[in-house]
Amino acid sequence: MDLLEYQGKQLLERYGMTQSPGRAAHDVDAAVAVAEEVGYPCVLKAQVKIGGRGKAGGIKIAESAQQAREHAAAILGMDIRGFTVHELWVQRAVEIEDEYYAAVVFDRSAKRPLVMLSTRGGVDIETVAAETPEAIATLHVDPLTGFKPFHGRRLAFEAGVARDVVFAVATLLGQLYAAFCGEEAMLAEINPIVITPAREVLALDAKVTLDDSALFRHPANAALTDLSDADPQELMAVERGLTYVKLDGDIGIFGNGAGLVMSTLDVVAGAGGAPANFLDAGGGAKADSIVAAIEVILSDPKVRAVLVNVFGGITRCDEVARGLIEAVRLLEPAVPFVVRLDGTNDVEARELLTAAALPGVVTEPTMDGAAARVVALAAERSA
Ligand code: GDP
Ligand code: MN
């Protein structure tokens, strides 16, 4: 789960990281009130889960209440590469002398956290990483010894950090690492760390990604979930405990098991079609969960035809057929279904479907055949 900048900052604050004071605001009046509170100049920052906000015009400095109002009105509701701005973070502006970059990530191949530090932080760190990777000092941390103060100093010297702020930068790295481990993050990144003319070291931005599988150990973090920008079908699927990913095409996919669903996507693409989603009903799906899943697929207005591809193992095909019959009777879909059932109780399943004689539902014996059929049906409907 990605956190918004200010959620990340609040999390890092608990580990002692120094930041410029600020508060979040949901509307223009609230933003102006925070601006008045923190004083001028202040910065208004779009809170969206994507970087490059500065370049996109989502970060503005205000010198007065009047300007704060103008900027807040301009940024709220703005679209930043597909993300709508619903929230602002308003903080006291700081003077910047230098911009550094720091991050802790998982290096899966090394099986260790990797700490990175560069004195060339700011909005162009991607270019630095691509063109001059040696400008980024790195260190793998042995999880048993942890990140020690001397590690921080070593990185600071290697990165060429100004002498007078080496200790402060090393301290910040220690806090970043502690937060990364303590909150079970996958990524904790500060870009930029700023050095002010008074030689203060502050975290000006924060990007934190938490491990979803560990959220149950961190109820306060789990509560941070921001659903305002989530896709309606994905929300519906989350509520129903389904594994669902929305895609761009027009063919709804229902399968059981991630491997089967993935190969179904491939076969549909191979037949010239474009899947509208990835829906894995999992093993042992029962009739009512099938109705719930079909409802999610049908709620996507882009869907022109649905392919049900089930291989019965633990899942019994007759159970899927029953769920499907119930779903079609209940939801009365306006789009055709192509069904391929194979494996445990498949004969019984096909008999059930034949007996039900559902309008708009056809069965196909093979996966390739089913894919070709559903692609043809979707194409007919788009013509
Ligand atoms: P990003 O563009 O999404 O990475 O957002 P950041 O929070 O990193 O801000 C982008 C840039 O805006 C920073 O690198 C700074 O140059 C500038 N900026 C942000 N806050 C301040 C501030 O308080 N004072 C000044 N002078 N510049 C700021
Ligand atoms: Mn940034």
mmCIF file of N, CA, C and O and ligand atoms in Angstrom, residues 45 51-54 59 122-123 125 189-192 204-207, ligand 2:
data_model
loop_
_atom_site.group_PDB
_atom_site.id
_atom_site.type_symbol
_atom_site.label_atom_id
_atom_site.label_comp_id
_atom_site.label_asym_id
_atom_site.label_seq_id
_atom_site.Cartn_x
_atom_site.Cartn_y
_atom_site.Cartn_z
ATOM 1 N N LYS A 45 0.804 21.478 -1.355
ATOM 2 C CA LYS A 45 1.231 20.308 -2.122
ATOM 3 C C LYS A 45 0.083 19.339 -2.370
ATOM 4 O O LYS A 45 -0.598 18.917 -1.432
ATOM 5 N N GLY A 51 4.688 10.436 -8.116
ATOM 6 C CA GLY A 51 5.745 11.437 -7.995
ATOM 7 C C GLY A 51 5.644 12.477 -9.099
ATOM 8 O O GLY A 51 4.718 12.476 -9.898
ATOM 9 N N GLY A 52 6.597 13.390 -9.108
ATOM 10 C CA GLY A 52 6.635 14.404 -10.156
ATOM 11 C C GLY A 52 5.525 15.422 -10.045
ATOM 12 O O GLY A 52 5.098 16.026 -11.027
ATOM 13 N N ARG A 53 5.051 15.636 -8.814
ATOM 14 C CA ARG A 53 3.954 16.591 -8.623
ATOM 15 C C ARG A 53 4.422 17.997 -8.897
ATOM 16 O O ARG A 53 3.677 18.825 -9.420
ATOM 17 N N GLY A 54 5.678 18.263 -8.518
ATOM 18 C CA GLY A 54 6.227 19.598 -8.735
ATOM 19 C C GLY A 54 6.178 19.976 -10.206
ATOM 20 O O GLY A 54 5.633 21.019 -10.570
ATOM 21 N N ILE A 59 2.542 21.634 -6.934
ATOM 22 C CA ILE A 59 3.208 22.176 -5.740
ATOM 23 C C ILE A 59 3.441 23.662 -5.958
ATOM 24 O O ILE A 59 4.077 24.058 -6.942
ATOM 25 N N GLY A 122 16.316 15.774 -5.477
ATOM 26 C CA GLY A 122 15.458 16.737 -6.163
ATOM 27 C C GLY A 122 14.688 16.049 -7.262
ATOM 28 O O GLY A 122 14.637 14.821 -7.321
ATOM 29 N N VAL A 123 14.118 16.875 -8.133
ATOM 30 C CA VAL A 123 13.159 16.315 -9.080
ATOM 31 C C VAL A 123 13.786 15.461 -10.186
ATOM 32 O O VAL A 123 13.075 14.800 -10.925
ATOM 33 N N ILE A 125 16.130 12.883 -9.860
ATOM 34 C CA ILE A 125 16.883 11.737 -9.354
ATOM 35 C C ILE A 125 16.846 10.544 -10.323
ATOM 36 O O ILE A 125 17.819 9.790 -10.418
ATOM 37 N N GLU A 189 11.305 6.432 1.118
ATOM 38 C CA GLU A 189 12.149 7.297 0.301
ATOM 39 C C GLU A 189 11.918 8.766 0.639
ATOM 40 O O GLU A 189 10.778 9.184 0.803
ATOM 41 N N ILE A 190 13.000 9.501 0.742
ATOM 42 C CA ILE A 190 12.895 10.943 0.967
ATOM 43 C C ILE A 190 13.598 11.638 -0.189
ATOM 44 O O ILE A 190 14.807 11.502 -0.346
ATOM 45 N N ASN A 191 12.841 12.364 -0.970
ATOM 46 C CA ASN A 191 13.433 13.119 -2.074
ATOM 47 C C ASN A 191 12.648 14.411 -2.302
ATOM 48 O O ASN A 191 11.568 14.372 -2.835
ATOM 49 N N PRO A 192 13.157 15.518 -1.896
ATOM 50 C CA PRO A 192 14.494 15.714 -1.349
ATOM 51 C C PRO A 192 14.557 15.775 0.172
ATOM 52 O O PRO A 192 13.588 16.103 0.827
ATOM 53 N N LEU A 204 11.751 16.820 3.103
ATOM 54 C CA LEU A 204 10.767 17.703 2.458
ATOM 55 C C LEU A 204 9.658 16.930 1.751
ATOM 56 O O LEU A 204 8.598 17.460 1.455
ATOM 57 N N ASP A 205 9.937 15.671 1.443
ATOM 58 C CA ASP A 205 8.952 14.841 0.751
ATOM 59 C C ASP A 205 9.074 13.449 1.377
ATOM 60 O O ASP A 205 10.098 13.140 1.993
ATOM 61 N N ALA A 206 8.077 12.616 1.224
ATOM 62 C CA ALA A 206 8.167 11.252 1.745
ATOM 63 C C ALA A 206 7.371 10.327 0.866
ATOM 64 O O ALA A 206 6.253 10.646 0.459
ATOM 65 N N LYS A 207 7.978 9.213 0.535
ATOM 66 C CA LYS A 207 7.260 8.196 -0.230
ATOM 67 C C LYS A 207 7.432 6.875 0.503
ATOM 68 O O LYS A 207 8.541 6.365 0.621
HETATM 69 MN MN MN B 2 9.913 14.441 -4.308
#
